[in-house]
Amino acid sequence: MFINRSSATLTLSLALWVSAQPSPDVQKRISAAIKAAATQSNPDYTAFVNPFIGTDNFGDVCPGASLPFGMVKFSTDLTGYAPAGTSFPLATPFENFIEADIGYVVDPTQFIRGISPLHDSGTGSSLDASPGYFAQTLDNNVMMEATPTRRAGLEKFTFPAGSKPYFVLDLANDLPVSFAGGSMDLDPDKGRITIGGRWGSSFGPSRFTYQAFACYDLLNGGQQKLDEYGVWTGDNFGLDAKGLGQTHLNLSINLIGGVYQSGALFSYDFESSAKPEIILRVGVSFVSTDQACANAEDEVGDATFDEVLANAKAQWQEKLSNVEIDIANTPENITELLYSSLYRASLTPVRHGVLAVLTSSTYLAVLVFSWDTFRTFYPLMALHSPIDYAQIVDSYIDGWRKNGWMPECRANNLPGWTQGGSSGDIIVSHFAMNYHNEAQHLGIDLNELYSALLTDGDLNPPEWNIEGRQANVYKQFGYVPFGVLDVSSTGRQTREGSRTLEYAFEDFGIRQVAQLLGKTDDMERYTNRSLFYRNVWDSSVESDGFKGFMQKRFSNGSFAFTDPVDCSPNDKNTSRACSLQSNNVVGFYESSSWEYSWFAPHDTAHLIDLMGGNDTFVKRLNHFFDAGYYLAGNEPSFQTPIGYHYANHPALSVDRVREVVFKNFDITPAGLPGNDDQAAMASLLTFHLLGLYPVPSTTEFLVLSPFIPKYTIHNSFLNVSTTITTLNFDAKSVQKTIPSGTAAYVQNVTINGVPTASRCHFDFYDTFRVGGEIVITLTADKAGADDCLGNLPASLSTGGFSQAR
């Protein structure tokens, strides 16, 4: 899923508007930087990042300027389609300006309407962008630039010589048209505009509203002089009212509905022969206008644009250098894909700082999608940034402290919709399994973490649309029944099949922490519950010649048949409800039974038995891909390409991952297979390129064939570095179909010179926890490499996960 917002859009007063398309110079610059870095000892990793990957094809990526996990994300807003969000655009003060659905679109017939400082994935565009920098040159040669701090930044506008700079600040505009009232004050002597208001949730109940505030300093430390100023309001139907010299707006919610805009307008006094350059300092806050101004004063102060930009770039260089690669021998497109993915994987969640009215935790205001991110996003963070990870885990726990249950999705201080269940359980349990020895030093109380997990697993919230699970009926029946009478809680009773599967895997996460802490009774109870996924397996259902599929089930035990093809890419009914709609009767969330029937990451060995054994499992898995049921952009399919490992055919996993990457990812704006979903796609691609796949809530990594000859992952908290060398690496193997006779398959794996017990997997505690060197030796002998030569990846039913590391 996606969530987007933007705040206080500043729109230039211009007669001509440029459509937003990435400049070809961006790619030329990146390619030149990668070539040059091949001979450099200290490469600039920020130069390898392409912020425009995923801005087309519904990737919903924001290419705006931000810091790692920064609250501010400067980017432009456009007319036409964009995912939901909030914005305050600047438009010409001499014409009506109202456009619904403002945000990034690739459609060249749409136009830029403004620039705003708050975005998540999905809104905004620029002709030029790099980590910490945004630029847009319009058709009339007005150039807009921006660079951020964490909660503030600078916007710079350069006008052609002889032009007069006009601006409009829009208080009321937001993408989903959810403005619920606010105010604006303009102080012409101080040269400051403060705005604040309330807006509706982008991915949550519409009755909830959040507050946001912005502070615009207009005089650039006294170097700029205002000329005209005032307020305005307008709509699409002729309202075009302005009040020159007026300085205040106080607006309530428009109960009758409809789109209307209001805000400030101002211009600058420049000599007619001058080439005006205007710099605005902007601060934002979820607390108050005073806090927004304080953020700008504290974080920007009197720093110049170049100084702020240099600091932003330095922060990105530090973050991106956690992963260093052999640039000279890595294909250039792989280098660009990798660092662009690592970049997007550090854009969210948002480090907003302390929200005195809500929490002392760092990230609770904007955590967004736990369901999308537990699989690969947080396991990637665990490799190199445990301090960030711990702060996020503390935010999950703090949500439990404040609200009774850990959050599933939060944006702008509001709870969002639950998608699969309490997926935060997997996120915090993965942290506990990998960093329990360091948890106290990282500020995490494992007993408190465990209490939060038990609450999610055992206690049914009165409203499980936004937190927790429908635990009462799940525990009673051993699955989530279809059409069940629930007299004690409220929620949308759909997705019964997928919720059962997700609840069971969340129970596995709780089981893991119970084992870690020696809670033997709880461990046994949650082990049994983690096997509830078996209760929605209907062995009688047949599709495409294969028998046995996950199905929703009535409370009397009988199954409610759903065609496994429904909601798959092969579904002929294009109007079928497959998401959170009340008329989704398929039983699965954003997916089909064909897709979700592979989902038991903790017990795949038993799935193989249910499907008829290794040979049938492999045939069925091949058919899943070849027949077009696989959705690369859908999270339940993330681990499926590596499913061959569990049937002892690791070479087939290598082939399939190569195919998945090159069919679905590239370095163009359409280079993602769907919504990036808070870098879920970015982190998945990163692991594919590194030749690894993490099993969430465990310390196990599945081993594949890296797309890179050598890389090092640094963990500054643990003070260790781990280098993976791909022996016999052949760049010719880095393509959709591996040529015959090309070394690409795993022959053996050594860790600090010692062969591993299996060439299909290894453990965090033997590798990234202690550092050192891993050597993955490749061979062209596919048949000889198509065996784990040791124990298979862990499954509960075959004695896996028997003890915590």
mmCIF file of N, CA and C in Angstrom, residues 219-296:
data_model
loop_
_atom_site.group_PDB
_atom_site.id
_atom_site.type_symbol
_atom_site.label_atom_id
_atom_site.label_comp_id
_atom_site.label_asym_id
_atom_site.label_seq_id
_atom_site.Cartn_x
_atom_site.Cartn_y
_atom_site.Cartn_z
ATOM 1 N N LEU A 219 12.779 36.777 4.040
ATOM 2 C CA LEU A 219 13.704 37.884 3.804
ATOM 3 C C LEU A 219 15.158 37.477 3.683
ATOM 4 N N ASN A 220 15.474 36.197 3.884
ATOM 5 C CA ASN A 220 16.850 35.716 3.739
ATOM 6 C C ASN A 220 17.820 36.557 4.559
ATOM 7 N N GLY A 221 17.504 36.673 5.835
ATOM 8 C CA GLY A 221 18.387 37.417 6.742
ATOM 9 C C GLY A 221 18.506 38.893 6.408
ATOM 10 N N GLY A 222 17.459 39.481 5.850
ATOM 11 C CA GLY A 222 17.468 40.894 5.515
ATOM 12 C C GLY A 222 18.014 41.221 4.134
ATOM 13 N N GLN A 223 18.376 40.214 3.367
ATOM 14 C CA GLN A 223 18.928 40.453 2.029
ATOM 15 C C GLN A 223 17.838 40.599 0.968
ATOM 16 N N GLN A 224 16.568 40.320 1.327
ATOM 17 C CA GLN A 224 15.453 40.416 0.397
ATOM 18 C C GLN A 224 14.398 41.358 0.961
ATOM 19 N N LYS A 225 13.680 42.040 0.069
ATOM 20 C CA LYS A 225 12.695 43.033 0.496
ATOM 21 C C LYS A 225 11.347 42.736 -0.146
ATOM 22 N N LEU A 226 10.320 42.603 0.712
ATOM 23 C CA LEU A 226 8.979 42.391 0.203
ATOM 24 C C LEU A 226 8.444 43.650 -0.454
ATOM 25 N N ASP A 227 7.587 43.462 -1.455
ATOM 26 C CA ASP A 227 6.888 44.583 -2.087
ATOM 27 C C ASP A 227 5.402 44.482 -1.738
ATOM 28 N N GLU A 228 4.632 43.737 -2.514
ATOM 29 C CA GLU A 228 3.219 43.546 -2.224
ATOM 30 C C GLU A 228 3.033 42.286 -1.382
ATOM 31 N N TYR A 229 1.918 42.271 -0.621
ATOM 32 C CA TYR A 229 1.557 41.071 0.128
ATOM 33 C C TYR A 229 0.071 41.126 0.433
ATOM 34 N N GLY A 230 -0.496 39.963 0.711
ATOM 35 C CA GLY A 230 -1.909 39.901 1.023
ATOM 36 C C GLY A 230 -2.378 38.472 1.133
ATOM 37 N N VAL A 231 -3.714 38.302 1.083
ATOM 38 C CA VAL A 231 -4.316 36.977 1.181
ATOM 39 C C VAL A 231 -5.254 36.781 -0.009
ATOM 40 N N TRP A 232 -5.658 35.531 -0.232
ATOM 41 C CA TRP A 232 -6.518 35.213 -1.357
ATOM 42 C C TRP A 232 -7.350 33.971 -1.060
ATOM 43 N N THR A 233 -8.404 33.811 -1.813
ATOM 44 C CA THR A 233 -9.180 32.582 -1.794
ATOM 45 C C THR A 233 -9.774 32.372 -3.173
ATOM 46 N N GLY A 234 -9.986 31.120 -3.553
ATOM 47 C CA GLY A 234 -10.492 30.840 -4.893
ATOM 48 C C GLY A 234 -11.048 29.441 -5.007
ATOM 49 N N ASP A 235 -11.794 29.208 -6.107
ATOM 50 C CA ASP A 235 -12.263 27.869 -6.413
ATOM 51 C C ASP A 235 -12.274 27.694 -7.932
ATOM 52 N N ASN A 236 -12.839 26.607 -8.382
ATOM 53 C CA ASN A 236 -12.848 26.296 -9.811
ATOM 54 C C ASN A 236 -13.974 26.966 -10.580
ATOM 55 N N PHE A 237 -14.823 27.709 -9.879
ATOM 56 C CA PHE A 237 -16.064 28.160 -10.498
ATOM 57 C C PHE A 237 -16.221 29.671 -10.466
ATOM 58 N N GLY A 238 -15.116 30.381 -10.426
ATOM 59 C CA GLY A 238 -15.193 31.825 -10.545
ATOM 60 C C GLY A 238 -14.775 32.609 -9.323
ATOM 61 N N LEU A 239 -14.723 31.978 -8.159
ATOM 62 C CA LEU A 239 -14.267 32.696 -6.971
ATOM 63 C C LEU A 239 -12.785 33.016 -7.118
ATOM 64 N N ASP A 240 -12.436 34.285 -7.037
ATOM 65 C CA ASP A 240 -11.054 34.725 -7.213
ATOM 66 C C ASP A 240 -10.890 36.024 -6.439
ATOM 67 N N ALA A 241 -10.824 35.901 -5.104
ATOM 68 C CA ALA A 241 -10.832 37.072 -4.236
ATOM 69 C C ALA A 241 -9.467 37.279 -3.611
ATOM 70 N N LYS A 242 -9.017 38.542 -3.581
ATOM 71 C CA LYS A 242 -7.714 38.881 -3.023
ATOM 72 C C LYS A 242 -7.855 40.066 -2.090
ATOM 73 N N GLY A 243 -7.042 40.063 -1.060
ATOM 74 C CA GLY A 243 -7.042 41.181 -0.116
ATOM 75 C C GLY A 243 -5.628 41.674 0.093
ATOM 76 N N LEU A 244 -5.169 42.623 -0.739
ATOM 77 C CA LEU A 244 -3.821 43.161 -0.591
ATOM 78 C C LEU A 244 -3.699 43.876 0.735
ATOM 79 N N GLY A 245 -2.604 43.628 1.422
ATOM 80 C CA GLY A 245 -2.359 44.241 2.719
ATOM 81 C C GLY A 245 -2.937 43.477 3.886
ATOM 82 N N GLN A 246 -3.801 42.505 3.634
ATOM 83 C CA GLN A 246 -4.344 41.707 4.722
ATOM 84 C C GLN A 246 -3.342 40.614 5.106
ATOM 85 N N THR A 247 -3.406 40.190 6.364
ATOM 86 C CA THR A 247 -2.338 39.335 6.885
ATOM 87 C C THR A 247 -2.818 38.106 7.644
ATOM 88 N N HIS A 248 -4.117 37.824 7.648
ATOM 89 C CA HIS A 248 -4.595 36.734 8.501
ATOM 90 C C HIS A 248 -5.710 35.959 7.814
ATOM 91 N N LEU A 249 -5.686 34.654 7.974
ATOM 92 C CA LEU A 249 -6.771 33.767 7.568
ATOM 93 C C LEU A 249 -7.088 32.842 8.737
ATOM 94 N N ASN A 250 -8.366 32.593 8.952
ATOM 95 C CA ASN A 250 -8.794 31.633 9.971
ATOM 96 C C ASN A 250 -9.978 30.878 9.396
ATOM 97 N N LEU A 251 -9.760 29.655 8.965
ATOM 98 C CA LEU A 251 -10.738 28.908 8.193
ATOM 99 C C LEU A 251 -11.172 27.654 8.932
ATOM 100 N N SER A 252 -12.470 27.393 8.907
ATOM 101 C CA SER A 252 -12.989 26.147 9.463
ATOM 102 C C SER A 252 -13.141 25.126 8.347
ATOM 103 N N ILE A 253 -13.536 23.929 8.703
ATOM 104 C CA ILE A 253 -13.785 22.902 7.701
ATOM 105 C C ILE A 253 -14.973 23.312 6.851
ATOM 106 N N ASN A 254 -14.927 23.004 5.570
ATOM 107 C CA ASN A 254 -16.023 23.279 4.651
ATOM 108 C C ASN A 254 -16.964 22.079 4.660
ATOM 109 N N LEU A 255 -18.003 22.131 5.501
ATOM 110 C CA LEU A 255 -18.833 20.958 5.741
ATOM 111 C C LEU A 255 -19.601 20.499 4.517
ATOM 112 N N ILE A 256 -19.882 21.400 3.594
ATOM 113 C CA ILE A 256 -20.648 21.012 2.420
ATOM 114 C C ILE A 256 -19.778 20.286 1.397
ATOM 115 N N GLY A 257 -18.473 20.350 1.589
ATOM 116 C CA GLY A 257 -17.547 19.669 0.706
ATOM 117 C C GLY A 257 -17.113 20.530 -0.467
ATOM 118 N N GLY A 258 -16.354 19.923 -1.343
ATOM 119 C CA GLY A 258 -15.861 20.639 -2.508
ATOM 120 C C GLY A 258 -14.468 21.175 -2.301
ATOM 121 N N VAL A 259 -13.891 21.652 -3.398
ATOM 122 C CA VAL A 259 -12.514 22.133 -3.398
ATOM 123 C C VAL A 259 -12.500 23.651 -3.310
ATOM 124 N N TYR A 260 -11.775 24.167 -2.364
ATOM 125 C CA TYR A 260 -11.538 25.600 -2.324
ATOM 126 C C TYR A 260 -10.154 25.825 -1.741
ATOM 127 N N GLN A 261 -9.518 26.911 -2.152
ATOM 128 C CA GLN A 261 -8.148 27.191 -1.732
ATOM 129 C C GLN A 261 -8.076 28.590 -1.132
ATOM 130 N N SER A 262 -7.150 28.743 -0.203
ATOM 131 C CA SER A 262 -6.891 30.048 0.401
ATOM 132 C C SER A 262 -5.446 30.083 0.838
ATOM 133 N N GLY A 263 -4.870 31.280 0.895
ATOM 134 C CA GLY A 263 -3.502 31.394 1.352
ATOM 135 C C GLY A 263 -2.978 32.803 1.233
ATOM 136 N N ALA A 264 -1.655 32.912 1.143
ATOM 137 C CA ALA A 264 -0.975 34.206 1.071
ATOM 138 C C ALA A 264 -0.427 34.425 -0.319
ATOM 139 N N LEU A 265 -0.275 35.699 -0.681
ATOM 140 C CA LEU A 265 0.428 36.062 -1.900
ATOM 141 C C LEU A 265 1.411 37.174 -1.560
ATOM 142 N N PHE A 266 2.561 37.162 -2.242
ATOM 143 C CA PHE A 266 3.576 38.179 -1.952
ATOM 144 C C PHE A 266 4.509 38.307 -3.143
ATOM 145 N N SER A 267 5.145 39.463 -3.231
ATOM 146 C CA SER A 267 6.110 39.727 -4.304
ATOM 147 C C SER A 267 7.313 40.433 -3.703
ATOM 148 N N TYR A 268 8.372 40.570 -4.528
ATOM 149 C CA TYR A 268 9.623 41.158 -4.056
ATOM 150 C C TYR A 268 9.988 42.382 -4.883
ATOM 151 N N ASP A 269 10.703 43.267 -4.232
ATOM 152 C CA ASP A 269 11.172 44.507 -4.854
ATOM 153 C C ASP A 269 12.586 44.283 -5.389
ATOM 154 N N PHE A 270 12.731 44.294 -6.708
ATOM 155 C CA PHE A 270 14.038 44.140 -7.338
ATOM 156 C C PHE A 270 14.193 45.182 -8.434
ATOM 157 N N GLU A 271 15.433 45.581 -8.686
ATOM 158 C CA GLU A 271 15.692 46.463 -9.819
ATOM 159 C C GLU A 271 15.313 45.761 -11.112
ATOM 160 N N SER A 272 14.780 46.511 -12.037
ATOM 161 C CA SER A 272 14.262 45.923 -13.268
ATOM 162 C C SER A 272 15.332 45.211 -14.076
ATOM 163 N N SER A 273 16.581 45.587 -13.891
ATOM 164 C CA SER A 273 17.660 44.961 -14.655
ATOM 165 C C SER A 273 18.271 43.760 -13.950
ATOM 166 N N ALA A 274 17.845 43.527 -12.708
ATOM 167 C CA ALA A 274 18.466 42.466 -11.918
ATOM 168 C C ALA A 274 17.950 41.087 -12.330
ATOM 169 N N LYS A 275 18.732 40.062 -11.971
ATOM 170 C CA LYS A 275 18.311 38.675 -12.128
ATOM 171 C C LYS A 275 17.956 38.160 -10.740
ATOM 172 N N PRO A 276 16.680 38.274 -10.364
ATOM 173 C CA PRO A 276 16.308 38.011 -8.969
ATOM 174 C C PRO A 276 16.611 36.584 -8.532
ATOM 175 N N GLU A 277 17.165 36.452 -7.345
ATOM 176 C CA GLU A 277 17.346 35.151 -6.692
ATOM 177 C C GLU A 277 16.712 35.245 -5.313
ATOM 178 N N ILE A 278 15.703 34.434 -5.079
ATOM 179 C CA ILE A 278 14.950 34.456 -3.829
ATOM 180 C C ILE A 278 15.246 33.178 -3.056
ATOM 181 N N ILE A 279 15.573 33.322 -1.781
ATOM 182 C CA ILE A 279 15.785 32.164 -0.913
ATOM 183 C C ILE A 279 14.779 32.227 0.230
ATOM 184 N N LEU A 280 14.020 31.160 0.390
ATOM 185 C CA LEU A 280 13.053 31.038 1.476
ATOM 186 C C LEU A 280 13.516 29.949 2.437
ATOM 187 N N ARG A 281 13.437 30.244 3.711
ATOM 188 C CA ARG A 281 13.746 29.243 4.744
ATOM 189 C C ARG A 281 12.426 28.664 5.248
ATOM 190 N N VAL A 282 12.345 27.361 5.290
ATOM 191 C CA VAL A 282 11.096 26.685 5.632
ATOM 192 C C VAL A 282 11.338 25.720 6.786
ATOM 193 N N GLY A 283 10.466 25.743 7.764
ATOM 194 C CA GLY A 283 10.473 24.760 8.843
ATOM 195 C C GLY A 283 9.112 24.122 8.957
ATOM 196 N N VAL A 284 9.056 22.853 9.341
ATOM 197 C CA VAL A 284 7.785 22.150 9.487
ATOM 198 C C VAL A 284 7.738 21.457 10.840
ATOM 199 N N SER A 285 6.519 21.142 11.273
ATOM 200 C CA SER A 285 6.328 20.499 12.570
ATOM 201 C C SER A 285 4.961 19.849 12.610
ATOM 202 N N PHE A 286 4.827 18.824 13.431
ATOM 203 C CA PHE A 286 3.522 18.263 13.744
ATOM 204 C C PHE A 286 3.000 18.793 15.079
ATOM 205 N N VAL A 287 3.732 19.726 15.701
ATOM 206 C CA VAL A 287 3.382 20.187 17.049
ATOM 207 C C VAL A 287 2.770 21.583 17.032
ATOM 208 N N SER A 288 3.450 22.562 16.417
ATOM 209 C CA SER A 288 2.975 23.943 16.467
ATOM 210 C C SER A 288 3.748 24.781 15.458
ATOM 211 N N THR A 289 3.236 25.984 15.186
ATOM 212 C CA THR A 289 3.974 26.902 14.331
ATOM 213 C C THR A 289 5.250 27.353 15.026
ATOM 214 N N ASP A 290 5.200 27.534 16.343
ATOM 215 C CA ASP A 290 6.416 27.919 17.066
ATOM 216 C C ASP A 290 7.502 26.862 16.894
ATOM 217 N N GLN A 291 7.100 25.594 16.952
ATOM 218 C CA GLN A 291 8.080 24.525 16.785
ATOM 219 C C GLN A 291 8.600 24.490 15.357
ATOM 220 N N ALA A 292 7.734 24.756 14.375
ATOM 221 C CA ALA A 292 8.170 24.798 12.984
ATOM 222 C C ALA A 292 9.213 25.891 12.789
ATOM 223 N N CYS A 293 8.972 27.070 13.372
ATOM 224 C CA CYS A 293 9.947 28.165 13.256
ATOM 225 C C CYS A 293 11.238 27.815 13.986
ATOM 226 N N ALA A 294 11.100 27.185 15.149
ATOM 227 C CA ALA A 294 12.294 26.795 15.908
ATOM 228 C C ALA A 294 13.110 25.766 15.140
ATOM 229 N N ASN A 295 12.442 24.854 14.453
ATOM 230 C CA ASN A 295 13.164 23.865 13.656
ATOM 231 C C ASN A 295 13.986 24.537 12.564
ATOM 232 N N ALA A 296 13.401 25.546 11.899
ATOM 233 C CA ALA A 296 14.132 26.270 10.861
ATOM 234 C C ALA A 296 15.299 27.046 11.454
#
